[in-house]
Amino acid sequence: MQPLELRRAVEAGRATASDAGLRVDDVVVIHNSDRVALRLVPCDVLARVAPAGHLADSEFEVAVARRLAAVGAPVAELDPRVEPRVFLRDAFAVSLWTYYEPVASEITPSAYADAFLRHHAALRRIDLDAPRFTDRVAAALAEVNDPERSPELPASEREFLRSTLGGLSAAIGAGHAGDQLLHGEPHPGNLLNTRRGPLFVDLATCCGGPVEFDLAHAPEEVAQHYAGADHGLIAQCRALNWAMFSAWRWRRTDQMPDRAHWRVAGLNHLRETLDRCGPG
């Protein structure tokens, strides 16, 4: 968010917690992109604040969190002192979560895989109407196919991303009877190491698909500790993830810091990954 919008988002988070009876003397910005994560002290709440246009995503994330917490999934939980819902404040959607003090040590590949196994088991126990991963691919393709949405994307790269997204989505999406609910984007930044153990955050990306789609977001060593994983499918999913990442970076409205660097780096990573696994 730009400075003015960020100031308004910070105030929306602060006011929402204060109105709920929580003491807020200071606000620390933990993450700032199209939505922000704020640590509110001394009440130790994590406020997730998004523009009101993301209200549906915020409500979906709260619904996922409530269901997963009820079945003991390794996920960050909503703050128990506050009504478990999304609050609207000054054109922002605000949700209030428990703040977990991070542990300095790294999450080992075996601990990462164990968190995956427990999380996937919990996801199989909940009933949730979630999109399939192919819906996300379709959204990325819509950006690539529309020059008005991605005006700076060169024609050759546009065709490369179009064919790669379409081909990999079809290959991964066909013939996998074991599809289930997934986290959707469980990269290392979305797995916190806490005193309670590793906990997944950013649950709004929940979708259906093969578990390999989740595993492809983690460091490569993690899959070695996940029994039954299809390593060829993981490689295809990893390439698909880079293709979607690249598509997002070329959006006219993309706000990722240093996006000029990531536009080039994303396509390079995609080509390297395709060289290792093949597009189909």
XYZ file of C-alpha atoms in Angstrom:
280
model
C 0.000 0.000 0.000
C 1.090 3.538 -0.666
C 1.885 5.718 2.402
C -1.513 7.447 2.615
C -3.472 4.212 2.200
C -1.144 2.469 4.665
C -1.796 5.132 7.304
C -5.535 4.647 6.858
C -5.136 0.847 7.061
C -3.103 1.145 10.268
C -5.756 3.359 11.813
C -8.512 0.948 10.710
C -6.708 -1.928 12.414
C -6.080 0.079 15.553
C -9.659 1.357 15.795
C -11.186 -2.073 15.182
C -9.206 -3.637 18.026
C -9.875 -0.704 20.357
C -13.614 -0.894 19.696
C -13.451 -4.587 20.624
C -12.069 -3.646 24.046
C -8.398 -4.408 23.348
C -5.658 -2.014 24.400
C -3.568 -0.643 21.540
C -0.676 1.683 22.401
C 1.414 1.004 19.306
C 1.189 -0.596 15.856
C 4.043 -2.359 14.064
C 3.739 -2.996 10.321
C 4.877 -6.591 9.775
C 3.973 -6.927 6.096
C 2.831 -4.443 3.471
C 1.589 -5.399 0.010
C -1.933 -5.177 -1.421
C -3.004 -5.939 2.164
C -1.135 -5.413 5.415
C -0.382 -7.363 8.582
C -0.071 -5.315 11.769
C 1.092 -6.259 15.260
C -0.963 -4.393 17.833
C 0.636 -3.969 21.249
C 0.314 -4.496 24.152
C -2.785 -6.596 23.349
C -0.639 -8.777 21.054
C -3.076 -9.062 18.180
C -2.195 -9.561 14.547
C -4.546 -7.441 12.450
C -4.916 -8.349 8.794
C -6.216 -5.320 6.889
C -7.276 -5.372 3.239
C -9.159 -2.946 1.008
C -12.896 -3.598 1.187
C -12.755 -4.980 -2.344
C -11.065 -8.034 -0.794
C -13.908 -8.547 1.691
C -14.913 -11.908 0.204
C -11.324 -13.190 0.440
C -11.055 -12.038 4.053
C -14.358 -13.705 4.966
C -13.258 -16.901 3.234
C -9.981 -16.887 5.189
C -11.853 -16.516 8.497
C -14.188 -19.379 7.558
C -11.227 -21.627 6.690
C -9.416 -20.735 9.918
C -12.439 -21.479 12.102
C -13.030 -24.875 10.519
C -9.376 -25.885 10.666
C -8.899 -24.755 14.263
C -11.890 -26.907 15.234
C -10.142 -30.042 13.939
C -6.726 -29.255 15.416
C -4.906 -28.188 12.248
C -1.485 -26.522 12.611
C -2.780 -23.058 11.706
C -2.755 -19.588 13.214
C -6.020 -18.919 15.013
C -8.320 -15.936 15.313
C -8.027 -13.950 18.533
C -10.364 -15.633 21.054
C -11.213 -12.316 22.774
C -12.966 -10.943 19.702
C -15.968 -12.034 17.665
C -14.615 -14.348 14.912
C -15.563 -12.353 11.849
C -14.376 -9.689 9.429
C -14.989 -6.074 10.455
C -15.519 -3.236 7.968
C -13.805 0.030 8.897
C -13.157 3.037 6.648
C -13.310 0.995 3.412
C -11.083 -1.741 4.861
C -11.791 -5.352 5.815
C -10.151 -6.132 9.162
C -9.705 -9.500 10.865
C -8.037 -9.969 14.243
C -5.744 -12.929 14.898
C -3.587 -14.328 17.685
C -0.035 -12.997 17.460
C 2.640 -15.701 17.707
C 6.125 -14.733 18.783
C 8.462 -16.256 16.188
C 11.118 -18.785 17.185
C 14.559 -18.029 15.779
C 15.462 -21.558 14.703
C 14.729 -22.718 11.162
C 12.007 -25.216 10.364
C 13.722 -28.426 9.285
C 12.526 -30.231 6.140
C 11.175 -33.102 8.250
C 9.236 -30.701 10.524
C 7.899 -28.874 7.446
C 6.717 -32.183 5.962
C 5.128 -33.207 9.257
C 3.211 -29.912 9.353
C 2.054 -30.606 5.788
C 0.886 -34.114 6.664
C -1.098 -32.886 9.679
C -2.498 -29.924 7.757
C -3.585 -32.026 4.792
C -5.186 -34.562 7.138
C -7.143 -31.746 8.823
C -8.211 -30.332 5.460
C -9.682 -33.721 4.564
C -11.878 -33.470 7.675
C -13.590 -30.185 6.870
C -16.428 -29.364 4.495
C -15.681 -26.241 2.500
C -16.706 -24.887 -0.888
C -13.331 -23.841 -2.303
C -12.118 -23.158 -5.849
C -9.824 -25.609 -7.635
C -6.213 -24.640 -8.322
C -7.131 -24.403 -12.010
C -9.325 -21.394 -11.194
C -6.213 -19.576 -10.049
C -4.453 -20.546 -13.273
C -7.421 -19.204 -15.232
C -7.125 -15.886 -13.370
C -3.424 -15.683 -14.273
C -4.240 -16.486 -17.903
C -6.814 -13.703 -17.946
C -4.054 -11.233 -17.012
C -1.702 -12.625 -19.662
C -4.338 -12.720 -22.414
C -5.440 -9.111 -21.936
C -2.847 -6.540 -23.076
C -4.759 -3.826 -21.227
C -4.164 -5.659 -17.932
C -0.518 -6.433 -18.729
C 0.536 -3.730 -21.228
C 4.300 -4.054 -20.650
C 4.478 -7.808 -21.214
C 6.444 -8.437 -24.454
C 4.601 -10.421 -27.112
C 7.054 -13.339 -27.043
C 6.840 -13.652 -23.260
C 3.060 -13.315 -23.416
C 2.850 -16.315 -25.735
C 5.364 -18.248 -23.592
C 3.332 -17.679 -20.431
C 0.037 -18.394 -22.211
C 1.201 -21.777 -23.537
C 2.986 -22.734 -20.318
C 0.062 -21.902 -18.040
C -2.421 -23.685 -20.272
C -0.266 -26.757 -20.886
C 0.799 -27.322 -17.293
C -2.692 -26.692 -15.916
C -4.133 -29.307 -18.270
C -1.384 -31.817 -17.499
C -1.606 -31.437 -13.724
C -5.382 -31.181 -13.605
C -6.076 -34.348 -15.587
C -6.506 -37.746 -14.006
C -5.700 -37.090 -10.340
C -8.421 -38.790 -8.332
C -6.637 -37.966 -5.066
C -7.365 -34.226 -5.205
C -8.271 -32.661 -1.870
C -8.405 -29.292 -0.138
C -4.999 -27.603 0.036
C -3.429 -24.567 1.678
C -2.740 -23.155 -1.784
C 0.417 -21.098 -1.122
C 2.330 -22.757 1.741
C 5.718 -21.222 0.936
C 8.195 -20.682 3.808
C 6.831 -17.186 4.465
C 3.432 -18.708 5.245
C 4.713 -21.266 7.773
C 5.616 -19.655 11.095
C 7.955 -21.321 13.566
C 6.327 -20.707 16.959
C 6.489 -22.097 20.486
C 3.470 -24.192 19.482
C 5.422 -25.581 16.542
C 5.076 -24.695 12.841
C 1.775 -22.961 12.028
C 0.385 -22.124 8.594
C -0.922 -18.604 7.958
C -2.525 -16.767 5.011
C -5.373 -19.246 4.610
C -7.342 -17.338 1.965
C -5.521 -19.274 -0.769
C -7.243 -22.575 0.169
C -8.142 -24.508 -2.995
C -8.606 -28.010 -4.339
C -5.921 -30.027 -6.105
C -3.217 -32.645 -5.625
C -1.057 -32.403 -2.480
C 1.913 -31.988 -4.808
C 0.633 -28.496 -5.643
C 1.234 -27.549 -1.992
C 4.552 -29.380 -1.787
C 5.831 -27.453 -4.806
C 5.745 -24.234 -2.747
C 8.129 -25.615 -0.109
C 11.906 -26.120 -0.278
C 12.717 -29.140 -2.432
C 14.049 -31.185 0.497
C 10.624 -31.182 2.176
C 9.067 -33.581 -0.334
C 11.653 -36.228 0.554
C 9.949 -36.514 3.943
C 6.354 -36.630 2.624
C 5.377 -40.259 2.096
C 3.776 -41.068 -1.242
C 4.571 -37.782 -2.970
C 4.845 -37.872 -6.768
C 8.121 -36.053 -7.424
C 7.503 -35.684 -11.153
C 4.174 -34.015 -10.431
C 5.830 -31.755 -7.862
C 8.265 -30.576 -10.544
C 5.378 -29.729 -12.876
C 3.562 -27.888 -10.087
C 6.728 -25.945 -9.250
C 6.945 -24.766 -12.853
C 3.249 -23.836 -12.815
C 3.787 -21.792 -9.656
C 6.593 -19.836 -11.315
C 4.395 -19.266 -14.370
C 1.602 -17.835 -12.196
C 4.101 -15.778 -10.180
C 5.432 -14.302 -13.424
C 1.934 -13.548 -14.706
C 1.102 -11.587 -11.537
C 4.296 -9.509 -11.816
C 3.308 -8.215 -15.253
C -0.099 -6.968 -14.109
C -0.480 -3.222 -14.486
C -1.813 -3.098 -10.909
C 0.873 -5.298 -9.315
C 2.319 -3.741 -6.145
C 5.093 -6.189 -5.301
C 8.268 -4.358 -4.201
C 11.075 -4.478 -6.792
C 8.699 -5.937 -9.341
C 11.000 -5.005 -12.261
C 13.581 -7.412 -10.848
C 10.988 -10.113 -10.213
C 9.545 -9.827 -13.702
C 12.879 -10.974 -15.101
C 13.762 -13.348 -12.274
C 10.369 -15.059 -12.382
C 10.652 -15.875 -16.074
C 14.227 -17.086 -15.593
C 13.164 -19.372 -12.734
C 10.303 -20.655 -14.878
C 12.615 -21.550 -17.759
C 15.087 -23.240 -15.426
C 12.321 -25.290 -13.834
C 10.898 -26.305 -17.201
C 14.353 -27.408 -18.319
C 14.439 -29.772 -15.340
C 10.966 -31.263 -15.718
C 9.606 -30.545 -19.186
C 6.375 -28.596 -19.777
C 4.090 -31.605 -20.059
